[in-house]
Structure formats: C-alpha cells, structure tokens
Amino acid sequence: MEFLSQMWSLLGLLTILQNVLPTQLLSLLHSLWQSLQDSLTPYSYFDVPEFLGSVAVEPNALYRHVQLYLQRSLLVASSPPPPRLTLSLPRSASISGGAPSSPSAPVPHVSLSPNHSVSDTFEGHRAVWTHHADTLQDSLEERRSFSLRLPKRHAATVLPAYLAHLAAAADHLERSSRARRLHTNAASPTRAWASVPFCHPATFETLALDPVLKARLLADLAAFAGGAEFYRRTGRPWKRGYLLHGPPGSGKSSLIAAMANHLRYDVFDLELTRVATNADLRALLIQTTNRSIIVIEDIDCSLHLTGERMHKRRRNNLHHHHHHDSSSSDDSDDDATESHGGKGNKVTLSGLLNFTDGLWSCCGEERVIVFTTNHVDGIDPALLRPGRMDVHVRLDACGPHAVRELADRYVGVGAAGHEMLDAAEDAIVRGGAEMTPAEVGEVLLRNRDEPEAAVTELAAELKARRRDTDDDDGLRQWELSDGSPTKKGRKGLGWEGKVRILGRLRSLTKSDSGRR
C-alpha cells in the first residue's frame, strides 16, 4: 500500500508540474528523457511511414515492400506466430488474384495487427518489426507505419543488406501474387487502353510443344527476366522481340498466354487498325507498363506495310522500262501508299519500327514484344532483323510427341504402344499427315468421354491426310507394328478395318456426331 501511495504522489506531482511549467520547458525535458533512453538502450529504431511528408499524397515504396515481405515471409511462416493478425478478403477478390500454388480459391490478405510485433533473423541478427496505426486527432483517418528494431552495434552494417534482401523478396512476391490484366487499345482519337483481368489458363505445362523448343523458350525467358544487370552493363534496352509464325490453329495465341503466365506479365494486345497515326502509336506505347507483353497479332494483315518497299521497287523497274515519263508520278503514289499504310491509315512502317526498336521503345523496362503471322514471307525484312524480332519461333503441325501429349491430356490415353496412337504416329512420320494442335484438340474434345473412340477417330483423320496414298479411296493400308503389310484377305476386321469404317462413318455423320 505504501508503494501505491508513493506512485500516486509522483503522478500527482507530474500533473502539477505539467500544468505549472511552460510548454517549452516540458518539451525540453521530454527530449532530454528520450535522449537518456536512447543512450541506454542497446537498439536502434527505424520508422517506415506509409506516406512521405506531412501530407498523405506520395506513397512510400519501402512501406509497400515491408508490407509484402511481412505478409508472405514472416506472418504465416514464423514460429511462434505473432500474437494477433488481421485477415481480410476484399469483395472484388477473384480466383485470378489468389496465390499461384492454390488457384482454386481466393487467398485472404494477412497483415500484422496494429501495435503488435514480429521478429525476423538476418545474418545472425534479430530484427523486430512493429506495426503502428495512430488515429489522427479530430479525424477518422489513420497514420500507419512500421518500425524496425536492430542491435545498435551492428545496425550500420546490417541495415543496407537487410533492406536489399527485403526489397528483392518483396519484388518476387509481388510478381507471383499480383492480379494481371489484359489490355486492348480503343479506337482513335482516345489513345487509351481498356483492360480486363487476365485469366487465360495456358501454361508451358499444358502446351504440346516439342521438348527441345520448349526448353529453349523457357531458358530464353528466364535469361531475359533475370537480365537486369546484363542489359544495364551492355547498354541495351531491356526488351525482347519474338516472332511466332505458323498456320492457323498452331498455338500462337496459347504460347503468348503461356509466356505471360510464366513471367507474370500484363498483356497489351495492340490492334493496329484502330491506331490512326504514329503519334497515337507512341502515346499508346508510353502508357504500357514495365513487365508487360505487347502483342501485335497477324502483322501481315494488320496494315499494308509489309513488303511495300519491295513491291515499289518492282513497279518502279517495270515503269522505268516502259513508261519512263510516268515513273515519277508512280513513285509519289507509292510513297503515299506507304506513308498511309493503305486504306487511309497513317501509321507508317518507320513508325512501327520506332515503336519496336527506336528511341520511344526505350521508355520502359522489361518488355516483351510479340508479333504473330500466318505467312512470314509477307513481312517486310526490316521488321525481321535482330533487335526487332530477336527470336523466330515456327509453330507447325503436330509431331508424334505432341499428338501423344494431347491425347494423354484430353482423354488419358497417351502411353507408348497404344495401337491407335502408333497408327497416328505412322501417318505423321511416314505418311506426312498434318494436323494442327487445334484440329487434334477438337477431335479429342468431342470424344472426351470415350477415350478409345477419340484416339481411333484421330488415327482415322490422320490416315485420311496421308500424302503417300495409293488406294482408290485415298487411303493406304497400314503396316502392322512388326512391319509386315496387312493383307486384305485376312479373316475378320482388324483394327485397320475399323479405322477405315469409322473414317467413312465420320465423313457421313460429322455434323451430327461431332457435337455432344
């Protein structure tokens, strides 16, 4: 009781002094007391406010890094866990915004509750993070911040390395968890992008690519994404150009989606026919973000720019020999055609080249530019050189490996030695039969509930497309797995007879049976 009475007396004295002493003197005493505490404590403290300055306008990037780092690296995995965590799930949360490892449901946002702490260990030193949330006087707003406590003796040497480690971890976490967007440009003169969530399911695991090509693409993308120091040291813009060419249905768009999902980049689908001028093209370019894939599909059809100079030279030579006097007027017409890009569009070839490889293409970092075409011969050579289209990828008809991979993925029948798949492989390897991934996928999709029927119809379709046909109906007798020719006089119907019959039935009933 005596101790409590002394405490009450001390508090009363402090209250009296606070009312009697001037404000300046109280502030001085408080500063002296803080200095005494700082000199006696073995720790150094560092504050990380949410906003810079007294006005909450400019966000503090370090606060965002700390928030991400604590959310993913410490709050869930720390042992023992912090005494109190805050869980939240915004109403707009979608499956695409969840963690990549668990795409089936949105992942709640985890944060450290106000006035609670969590510890971390870095290079043998213990760091303690505390979350502060103070309500402003006469306001409902909160001023949030984090404070970091480090051992005073090692703070000067530990802090720079620790912050670099934290920033790298936060950068990786932000890439892997942020919701990505698919953008498309509106018609001029708005010069703006509209976007929707990017939810395409294609990945490199689901693509039926040649294993060697897949490995090369993954290695190239990994080298690009991790090449910040290389591009800085060599003075090259941090961008990469890809040309995807092949017949319709060969998987060009799916490969772009797989690249975006692998890199965790946004996608900007640029429709050139909606762009009126080179200035509009530049305006759209500077609005694209870092870590993005800029896609220009069907470049040979988007504008009448490709091959224009070659055609002009041919016409000029022809007119030079026959109508020398009229060649100058033809040249002016050709120049007008090239400058307008055909059909009144004023995006020029030089504007497109500057978009991909000029000064304006360097207005951001970590960008991938992808062109697609069905006819690579129709593209102007100026667009094809390295620096504009660095990597040329030919996507063609399915090979034996792709057919087996698609069959295994669609209907679960892809093991080596399956009779129908052996027949399909024979049609591709020996007969030169061709089907694109889209065509193979359609055959398997409409028979997805009947695996045997699916691979049998696929084999029949490939057999019908063999180039080395010698039968009256355009079909060639299959060879057995042991290499001996099949004889028509064999009793009963072998699997090759079933293939033939099924192929004929399919041709008669395709419109009815092809849709379930």
Coordinates of C-alpha atoms in Angstrom, one line a residue:
M1 CA 0.0 0.0 0.0
E2 CA 2.9 2.3 0.8
F3 CA 4.3 1.8 -2.7
L4 CA 1.0 2.6 -4.3
S5 CA 0.6 5.8 -2.3
Q6 CA 4.1 6.9 -3.4
M7 CA 3.2 6.2 -7.1
W8 CA 0.0 8.3 -6.7
S9 CA 2.0 11.1 -5.1
L10 CA 4.5 11.0 -8.0
L11 CA 1.8 11.1 -10.6
G12 CA 0.2 14.0 -8.8
L13 CA 3.5 15.9 -8.8
L14 CA 3.9 15.3 -12.5
T15 CA 0.4 16.6 -13.2
I16 CA 1.1 19.7 -11.2
L17 CA 4.4 20.3 -13.0
Q18 CA 2.7 19.8 -16.3
N19 CA 0.2 22.5 -15.5
V20 CA 2.7 24.9 -14.0
L21 CA 5.8 24.5 -16.2
P22 CA 5.9 26.3 -19.6
T23 CA 5.3 24.1 -22.7
Q24 CA 8.8 24.8 -24.0
L25 CA 10.3 23.6 -20.8
L26 CA 8.2 20.4 -20.9
S27 CA 9.3 19.8 -24.4
L28 CA 12.9 20.2 -23.4
L29 CA 12.5 17.8 -20.5
H30 CA 10.9 15.2 -22.8
S31 CA 13.7 15.5 -25.3
L32 CA 16.3 15.0 -22.6
W33 CA 14.4 12.0 -21.3
Q34 CA 14.3 10.5 -24.8
S35 CA 18.0 11.1 -25.3
L36 CA 18.7 9.4 -22.0
Q37 CA 16.6 6.4 -23.1
D38 CA 18.3 6.2 -26.5
S39 CA 21.8 6.3 -24.9
L40 CA 20.9 3.5 -22.5
T41 CA 19.0 1.2 -24.9
P42 CA 21.1 -1.4 -26.9
Y43 CA 18.8 -1.0 -30.0
S44 CA 18.4 1.3 -33.0
Y45 CA 14.9 2.1 -34.3
F46 CA 13.9 3.0 -37.9
D47 CA 10.5 4.3 -38.9
V48 CA 8.9 3.4 -42.2
P49 CA 5.8 5.6 -42.7
E50 CA 3.1 4.8 -45.3
F51 CA 3.4 8.2 -47.0
L52 CA 6.2 10.6 -47.5
G53 CA 5.9 14.1 -45.9
S54 CA 3.2 15.5 -43.7
V55 CA 0.5 15.3 -46.4
A56 CA -0.6 11.8 -47.3
V57 CA -0.1 12.1 -51.1
E58 CA 3.1 10.4 -52.2
P59 CA 3.2 6.7 -51.1
N60 CA 6.4 5.3 -49.6
A61 CA 7.6 2.4 -51.8
L62 CA 9.5 0.9 -48.8
Y63 CA 6.3 0.6 -46.8
R64 CA 4.8 -1.5 -49.6
H65 CA 7.9 -3.7 -49.6
V66 CA 7.8 -4.2 -45.9
Q67 CA 4.1 -5.0 -46.1
L68 CA 4.6 -7.7 -48.7
Y69 CA 7.6 -9.1 -47.0
L70 CA 5.9 -9.5 -43.7
Q71 CA 2.7 -10.8 -45.3
R72 CA 4.3 -13.7 -47.1
S73 CA 7.7 -14.3 -45.5
L74 CA 7.0 -13.9 -41.8
L75 CA 3.4 -13.7 -40.7
V76 CA 2.3 -17.1 -41.9
A77 CA 5.6 -19.0 -41.7
S78 CA 7.0 -17.5 -38.4
S79 CA 7.4 -19.8 -35.4
P80 CA 5.9 -19.0 -33.0
P81 CA 3.3 -16.9 -34.9
P82 CA 2.6 -13.3 -34.0
P83 CA 0.0 -12.9 -31.2
R84 CA -2.5 -11.1 -33.4
L85 CA -3.0 -11.0 -37.2
T86 CA -5.6 -9.2 -39.3
L87 CA -7.3 -11.2 -42.1
S88 CA -9.2 -9.5 -44.9
L89 CA -10.8 -10.5 -48.2
P90 CA -11.9 -7.7 -50.5
R91 CA -15.3 -8.1 -52.2
S92 CA -13.6 -7.8 -55.6
A93 CA -11.1 -10.7 -54.8
S94 CA -11.1 -13.2 -57.7
I95 CA -9.6 -16.6 -58.3
S96 CA -7.0 -15.0 -60.5
G97 CA -5.8 -12.8 -57.7
G98 CA -5.0 -15.8 -55.5
A99 CA -1.7 -17.5 -54.9
P100 CA -0.3 -19.4 -58.0
S101 CA 0.0 -22.6 -55.9
S102 CA -3.6 -22.6 -54.9
P103 CA -5.7 -21.3 -57.8
S104 CA -9.0 -22.9 -56.6
A105 CA -9.9 -20.1 -54.1
P106 CA -9.0 -16.5 -53.2
V107 CA -6.3 -16.2 -50.6
P108 CA -7.1 -13.8 -47.7
H109 CA -4.8 -10.9 -47.1
V110 CA -2.8 -11.3 -43.9
S111 CA -1.4 -8.2 -42.1
L112 CA 0.1 -7.5 -38.7
S113 CA -2.4 -6.0 -36.3
P114 CA -1.7 -2.5 -35.0
N115 CA 0.7 -2.2 -32.1
H116 CA 2.0 -5.8 -32.5
S117 CA 5.4 -7.1 -33.4
V118 CA 7.0 -9.9 -35.3
S119 CA 10.7 -10.9 -35.3
D120 CA 13.0 -11.9 -38.2
T121 CA 16.5 -13.2 -38.4
F122 CA 19.1 -11.9 -40.9
E123 CA 22.8 -13.0 -41.0
G124 CA 22.5 -14.0 -37.3
H125 CA 21.0 -10.7 -36.2
R126 CA 17.5 -10.4 -34.8
A127 CA 15.2 -7.8 -36.4
V128 CA 11.8 -6.8 -34.9
W129 CA 9.1 -5.2 -36.9
T130 CA 6.2 -3.4 -35.2
H131 CA 3.1 -2.1 -36.9
H132 CA 1.8 1.3 -35.8
A133 CA -1.6 2.7 -36.6
D134 CA -2.4 6.1 -35.0
T135 CA -5.8 7.8 -35.4
L136 CA -5.3 11.5 -36.3
Q137 CA -6.9 14.0 -33.9
D138 CA -10.4 15.2 -35.0
S139 CA -10.3 12.7 -37.9
L140 CA -11.2 9.2 -38.8
E141 CA -8.1 8.7 -40.8
E142 CA -5.2 6.6 -39.6
R143 CA -1.5 7.2 -40.0
R144 CA 0.2 3.9 -40.4
S145 CA 3.8 3.0 -40.2
F146 CA 6.3 0.2 -39.5
S147 CA 9.2 0.5 -37.1
L148 CA 12.3 -1.7 -37.3
R149 CA 14.5 -2.5 -34.3
L150 CA 18.0 -3.7 -34.8
P151 CA 21.0 -4.2 -32.5
K152 CA 22.7 -0.8 -32.2
R153 CA 26.2 -2.1 -32.6
H154 CA 25.5 -3.7 -36.0
A155 CA 22.8 -1.5 -37.3
A156 CA 25.0 0.5 -39.7
T157 CA 26.4 -2.6 -41.4
V158 CA 23.3 -4.8 -41.3
L159 CA 20.6 -2.3 -42.4
P160 CA 21.7 -1.8 -46.1
A161 CA 22.0 -5.5 -46.8
Y162 CA 18.8 -6.3 -44.9
L163 CA 16.8 -3.7 -46.9
A164 CA 18.2 -5.0 -50.2
H165 CA 17.2 -8.6 -49.2
L166 CA 13.7 -7.3 -48.2
A167 CA 13.2 -5.4 -51.5
A168 CA 14.2 -8.4 -53.6
A169 CA 11.9 -10.7 -51.7
A170 CA 9.0 -8.3 -51.9
D171 CA 9.6 -7.8 -55.7
H172 CA 9.4 -11.6 -56.2
L173 CA 6.3 -11.9 -54.1
E174 CA 4.6 -9.0 -55.9
R175 CA 5.3 -10.6 -59.3
S176 CA 3.9 -14.0 -58.2
S177 CA 0.8 -12.7 -56.5
R178 CA -0.4 -9.6 -58.2
A179 CA -3.6 -9.8 -60.4
R180 CA -2.6 -9.3 -64.0
R181 CA -4.6 -7.5 -66.7
L182 CA -5.3 -8.0 -70.4
H183 CA -5.3 -4.6 -72.2
T184 CA -6.6 -3.6 -75.6
N185 CA -6.5 -0.2 -77.3
A186 CA -9.6 1.8 -78.0
A187 CA -10.3 3.4 -81.4
S188 CA -8.5 6.7 -82.0
P189 CA -8.5 9.5 -81.0
T190 CA -8.9 8.3 -77.4
R191 CA -5.3 6.9 -77.3
A192 CA -6.2 4.9 -74.3
W193 CA -6.2 1.3 -73.1
A194 CA -9.1 -0.7 -71.7
S195 CA -8.5 -3.8 -69.6
V196 CA -10.0 -6.9 -68.1
P197 CA -8.5 -9.5 -65.7
F198 CA -6.1 -11.8 -67.5
C199 CA -7.3 -15.3 -66.7
H200 CA -6.0 -17.4 -69.6
P201 CA -5.2 -21.0 -68.3
A202 CA -2.5 -21.8 -70.8
T203 CA 1.0 -22.7 -69.3
F204 CA 4.1 -24.3 -70.7
E205 CA 2.9 -27.5 -68.9
T206 CA -0.3 -27.6 -70.9
L207 CA 1.3 -26.7 -74.3
A208 CA 2.0 -29.6 -76.7
L209 CA 5.4 -28.2 -77.8
D210 CA 8.5 -30.1 -79.0
P211 CA 10.5 -30.7 -75.8
V212 CA 13.6 -29.0 -77.3
L213 CA 11.7 -25.9 -78.4
K214 CA 10.0 -25.7 -75.0
A215 CA 13.3 -25.9 -73.2
R216 CA 14.9 -23.2 -75.4
L217 CA 12.0 -20.9 -74.9
L218 CA 12.0 -21.3 -71.1
A219 CA 15.7 -20.7 -71.0
D220 CA 15.4 -17.6 -73.1
L221 CA 12.6 -16.2 -71.0
A222 CA 14.5 -16.9 -67.8
A223 CA 17.6 -15.2 -69.1
F224 CA 15.6 -12.2 -70.1
A225 CA 13.6 -11.8 -66.9
G226 CA 16.8 -12.1 -64.8
G227 CA 19.0 -10.0 -67.1
A228 CA 18.7 -6.6 -65.5
E229 CA 22.4 -6.3 -64.7
F230 CA 23.3 -7.6 -68.2
Y231 CA 21.2 -5.1 -70.1
R232 CA 22.4 -2.3 -67.9
R233 CA 26.1 -3.3 -68.4
T234 CA 25.8 -3.7 -72.2
G235 CA 23.7 -0.5 -72.7
R236 CA 20.9 -2.4 -74.4
P237 CA 17.2 -1.7 -73.8
W238 CA 15.7 -4.3 -71.5
K239 CA 13.3 -5.7 -74.1
R240 CA 12.9 -8.8 -76.2
G241 CA 11.2 -9.4 -79.6
Y242 CA 9.5 -12.6 -80.6
L243 CA 8.0 -13.6 -84.0
L244 CA 5.6 -16.5 -83.8
H245 CA 4.6 -17.8 -87.3
G246 CA 2.8 -20.9 -88.5
P247 CA -0.6 -21.9 -89.9
P248 CA -3.9 -21.0 -88.1
G249 CA -4.5 -23.2 -85.1
S250 CA -0.9 -24.0 -84.5
G251 CA -1.0 -22.5 -81.0
K252 CA 0.5 -19.0 -81.4
S253 CA -2.0 -17.3 -79.0
S254 CA -1.8 -20.1 -76.5
L255 CA 2.0 -19.7 -76.5
I256 CA 1.7 -16.0 -75.8
A257 CA -0.7 -16.7 -72.9
A258 CA 1.8 -19.3 -71.5
M259 CA 4.6 -16.8 -71.7
A260 CA 2.5 -14.2 -69.8
N261 CA 1.6 -16.7 -67.1
H262 CA 5.2 -17.9 -66.8
L263 CA 6.7 -14.4 -66.5
R264 CA 3.7 -13.0 -64.6
Y265 CA 3.4 -10.1 -67.0
D266 CA 0.4 -8.0 -68.1
V267 CA -0.6 -8.3 -71.8
F268 CA -1.2 -5.4 -74.1
D269 CA -3.0 -6.6 -77.2
L270 CA -2.3 -3.8 -79.8
E271 CA -4.8 -3.6 -82.6
L272 CA -3.0 -1.6 -85.3
T273 CA -6.1 -1.0 -87.4
R274 CA -7.5 1.2 -84.6
V275 CA -4.4 3.4 -84.5
A276 CA -4.7 6.5 -86.8
T277 CA -1.2 8.0 -86.7
N278 CA 2.3 7.4 -85.5
A279 CA 1.7 9.9 -82.7
D280 CA -1.2 7.8 -81.5
L281 CA 1.1 4.7 -81.6
R282 CA 3.7 6.5 -79.4
A283 CA 1.1 7.6 -77.0
L284 CA -0.1 4.0 -76.5
L285 CA 3.4 2.8 -76.1
I286 CA 4.3 5.2 -73.3
Q287 CA 1.1 4.1 -71.4
T288 CA 2.3 0.4 -71.3
T289 CA 3.7 -0.7 -68.0
N290 CA 7.0 -2.4 -67.2
R291 CA 6.9 -6.2 -67.0
S292 CA 4.4 -6.5 -69.9
I293 CA 4.0 -8.3 -73.2
I294 CA 2.9 -6.2 -76.1
V295 CA 1.2 -8.3 -78.7
I296 CA 0.6 -7.4 -82.4
E297 CA -1.2 -10.3 -84.0
D298 CA -1.4 -11.1 -87.7
I299 CA 1.1 -8.4 -88.5
D300 CA 0.9 -9.2 -92.2
C301 CA -2.8 -8.4 -92.2
S302 CA -3.0 -5.5 -89.7
L303 CA -1.5 -2.9 -92.0
H304 CA -0.5 -2.8 -95.7
L305 CA 3.1 -2.1 -94.7
T306 CA 4.8 -5.4 -95.2
G307 CA 6.8 -5.8 -98.3
E308 CA 5.8 -2.4 -99.5
R309 CA 9.3 -1.3 -100.5
M310 CA 9.9 -4.5 -102.4
H311 CA 6.7 -4.1 -104.4
K312 CA 7.5 -0.4 -105.1
R313 CA 11.0 -1.3 -106.5
R314 CA 9.4 -3.9 -108.8
R315 CA 6.8 -1.5 -110.1
N316 CA 9.4 1.2 -110.5
N317 CA 11.6 -1.0 -112.6
L318 CA 8.7 -2.0 -114.8
H319 CA 7.6 1.6 -115.4
H320 CA 11.2 2.6 -116.0
H321 CA 11.5 0.3 -119.0
H322 CA 8.1 1.0 -120.5
H323 CA 6.9 4.5 -119.3
H324 CA 9.9 6.4 -118.1
D325 CA 8.0 9.7 -118.1
S326 CA 5.3 8.5 -115.8
S327 CA 7.6 6.9 -113.2
S328 CA 7.9 9.9 -111.0
S329 CA 4.1 10.1 -110.5
D330 CA 4.0 6.4 -109.7
D331 CA 6.7 6.9 -107.1
S332 CA 4.8 9.6 -105.4
D333 CA 1.7 7.4 -105.3
D334 CA 3.8 4.5 -103.8
D335 CA 5.2 6.9 -101.2
A336 CA 1.7 8.0 -100.3
T337 CA 0.6 4.4 -100.0
E338 CA 3.5 3.5 -97.7
S339 CA 3.1 6.6 -95.6
H340 CA -0.6 6.0 -95.1
G341 CA -0.2 2.3 -94.7
G342 CA -3.1 1.5 -97.1
K343 CA -6.7 2.2 -96.8
G344 CA -6.2 5.7 -95.3
N345 CA -4.3 4.5 -92.2
K346 CA -1.4 6.9 -91.4
V347 CA 0.7 4.6 -89.3
T348 CA 3.9 4.2 -91.3
L349 CA 6.5 1.4 -91.5
S350 CA 9.0 3.7 -89.9
G351 CA 6.6 4.5 -87.1
L352 CA 6.2 0.8 -86.4
L353 CA 10.0 0.3 -86.5
N354 CA 10.4 3.1 -84.0
F355 CA 7.8 1.5 -81.8
T356 CA 9.7 -1.7 -81.7
D357 CA 13.4 -0.6 -81.9
G358 CA 13.6 3.2 -81.8
L359 CA 14.1 5.8 -79.0
W360 CA 10.4 5.5 -78.0
S361 CA 10.7 1.8 -77.4
C362 CA 13.1 2.5 -74.5
C363 CA 10.6 4.4 -72.4
G364 CA 10.2 1.4 -70.1
E365 CA 11.9 -1.8 -69.0
E366 CA 11.3 -5.5 -69.0
R367 CA 9.0 -5.6 -72.0
V368 CA 8.4 -8.4 -74.5
I369 CA 7.1 -7.5 -77.9
V370 CA 5.4 -10.4 -79.8
F371 CA 4.4 -10.4 -83.4
T372 CA 2.4 -13.2 -84.9
T373 CA 1.7 -14.1 -88.6
N374 CA 0.4 -17.0 -90.7
H375 CA 2.7 -16.0 -93.6
V376 CA 6.2 -14.9 -92.6
D377 CA 7.1 -14.3 -96.2
G378 CA 4.7 -11.3 -96.3
I379 CA 6.6 -9.4 -93.6
D380 CA 9.0 -6.6 -94.6
P381 CA 12.6 -7.7 -93.9
A382 CA 13.2 -4.5 -91.9
L383 CA 10.9 -5.9 -89.2
L384 CA 12.6 -9.3 -89.1
R385 CA 16.1 -8.4 -88.1
P386 CA 17.5 -8.9 -84.5
G387 CA 16.7 -6.1 -82.2
R388 CA 13.1 -6.0 -83.5
M389 CA 12.3 -9.7 -83.7
D390 CA 15.1 -11.4 -81.9
V391 CA 13.6 -14.9 -81.6
H392 CA 11.8 -16.5 -84.5
V393 CA 9.5 -19.4 -83.5
R394 CA 8.0 -21.7 -86.1
L395 CA 4.8 -23.4 -84.8
D396 CA 3.7 -26.1 -87.2
A397 CA 1.5 -29.1 -87.4
C398 CA 1.7 -31.6 -84.5
G399 CA 4.5 -34.1 -84.4
P400 CA 4.2 -37.6 -82.8
H401 CA 5.2 -36.3 -79.4
A402 CA 2.6 -33.5 -79.5
V403 CA -0.1 -35.9 -80.6
R404 CA 0.6 -38.3 -77.7
E405 CA 0.8 -35.5 -75.2
L406 CA -2.5 -34.0 -76.3
A407 CA -4.2 -37.5 -76.2
D408 CA -2.9 -38.1 -72.7
R409 CA -4.1 -34.7 -71.5
Y410 CA -7.5 -34.7 -73.2
V411 CA -8.6 -38.3 -72.7
G412 CA -5.9 -40.0 -70.6
V413 CA -4.6 -42.2 -73.5
G414 CA -1.1 -41.3 -74.3
A415 CA 1.1 -44.3 -73.2
A416 CA 3.6 -45.6 -75.7
G417 CA 2.5 -48.7 -77.5
H418 CA -1.2 -47.8 -77.8
E419 CA -2.4 -49.3 -81.1
M420 CA -4.3 -46.2 -82.4
L421 CA -1.6 -43.8 -81.4
D422 CA 1.0 -45.9 -83.1
A423 CA -1.1 -45.7 -86.2
A424 CA -1.4 -41.9 -85.8
E425 CA 2.4 -41.6 -85.4
D426 CA 2.9 -43.7 -88.5
A427 CA 0.7 -41.4 -90.5
I428 CA 2.7 -38.4 -89.4
V429 CA 6.2 -39.8 -89.7
R430 CA 5.8 -42.0 -92.8
G431 CA 2.8 -40.6 -94.5
G432 CA 3.4 -36.9 -94.0
A433 CA -0.1 -36.3 -92.5
E434 CA -0.6 -32.9 -90.8
M435 CA -3.0 -31.7 -88.2
T436 CA -2.6 -28.6 -86.1
P437 CA -2.9 -28.7 -82.3
A438 CA -6.3 -27.0 -82.6
E439 CA -7.6 -29.7 -85.0
V440 CA -6.2 -32.6 -82.9
G441 CA -7.7 -31.0 -79.8
E442 CA -11.2 -30.7 -81.4
V443 CA -11.2 -34.4 -82.4
L444 CA -10.3 -35.4 -78.8
L445 CA -12.6 -32.8 -77.2
R446 CA -15.8 -34.1 -78.9
N447 CA -14.9 -37.6 -77.8
R448 CA -13.5 -36.8 -74.4
D449 CA -15.9 -39.2 -72.6
E450 CA -14.9 -42.1 -74.9
P451 CA -11.1 -42.4 -74.9
E452 CA -10.9 -45.3 -77.3
A453 CA -13.2 -43.6 -79.8
A454 CA -11.2 -40.4 -79.5
V455 CA -7.9 -41.9 -80.4
T456 CA -9.5 -44.1 -83.1
E457 CA -11.1 -41.2 -84.8
L458 CA -7.8 -39.2 -84.5
A459 CA -5.9 -42.1 -86.2
A460 CA -8.6 -42.2 -88.9
E461 CA -8.4 -38.5 -89.6
L462 CA -4.6 -38.6 -89.8
K463 CA -4.7 -41.6 -92.1
A464 CA -7.0 -39.8 -94.4
R465 CA -4.5 -37.0 -94.6
R466 CA -1.5 -39.1 -95.6
R467 CA 0.3 -37.8 -98.6
D468 CA 1.5 -41.2 -99.9
T469 CA -2.0 -42.6 -100.6
D470 CA -2.4 -45.3 -103.3
D471 CA -5.9 -46.7 -102.7
D472 CA -8.9 -45.8 -104.7
D473 CA -10.5 -44.1 -101.7
G474 CA -7.3 -42.1 -100.9
L475 CA -6.3 -44.4 -98.0
R476 CA -3.3 -46.5 -97.7
Q477 CA -3.1 -49.9 -96.0
W478 CA -1.4 -49.5 -92.6
E479 CA 1.6 -51.6 -91.6
L480 CA 1.4 -53.7 -88.6
S481 CA 3.6 -53.0 -85.6
D482 CA 6.1 -55.7 -86.7
G483 CA 6.5 -54.2 -90.1
S484 CA 4.6 -56.8 -92.1
P485 CA 2.0 -55.5 -94.5
T486 CA -1.7 -56.0 -93.7
K487 CA -3.5 -58.3 -96.1
K488 CA -7.0 -57.6 -97.2
G489 CA -7.9 -61.3 -97.3
R490 CA -7.4 -61.7 -93.5
K491 CA -10.5 -63.0 -91.8
G492 CA -12.5 -60.6 -89.8
L493 CA -11.9 -56.9 -89.4
G494 CA -8.6 -55.9 -87.8
W495 CA -8.1 -52.5 -86.2
E496 CA -7.1 -51.1 -89.6
G497 CA -10.6 -52.1 -91.0
K498 CA -12.2 -50.4 -88.0
V499 CA -10.3 -47.3 -88.7
R500 CA -11.4 -47.3 -92.3
I501 CA -15.1 -47.8 -91.4
L502 CA -15.0 -45.3 -88.7
G503 CA -13.4 -42.7 -91.0
R504 CA -16.2 -43.3 -93.6
L505 CA -18.9 -43.1 -91.0
R506 CA -17.4 -39.9 -89.6
S507 CA -17.5 -38.3 -93.0
L508 CA -21.2 -39.1 -93.3
T509 CA -22.2 -38.1 -89.7
K510 CA -19.7 -35.5 -88.8
S511 CA -22.2 -32.7 -88.4
D512 CA -24.4 -34.8 -86.1
S513 CA -21.9 -36.7 -84.1
G514 CA -19.3 -34.0 -83.7
R515 CA -21.3 -32.1 -81.2
R516 CA -22.5 -33.5 -78.0

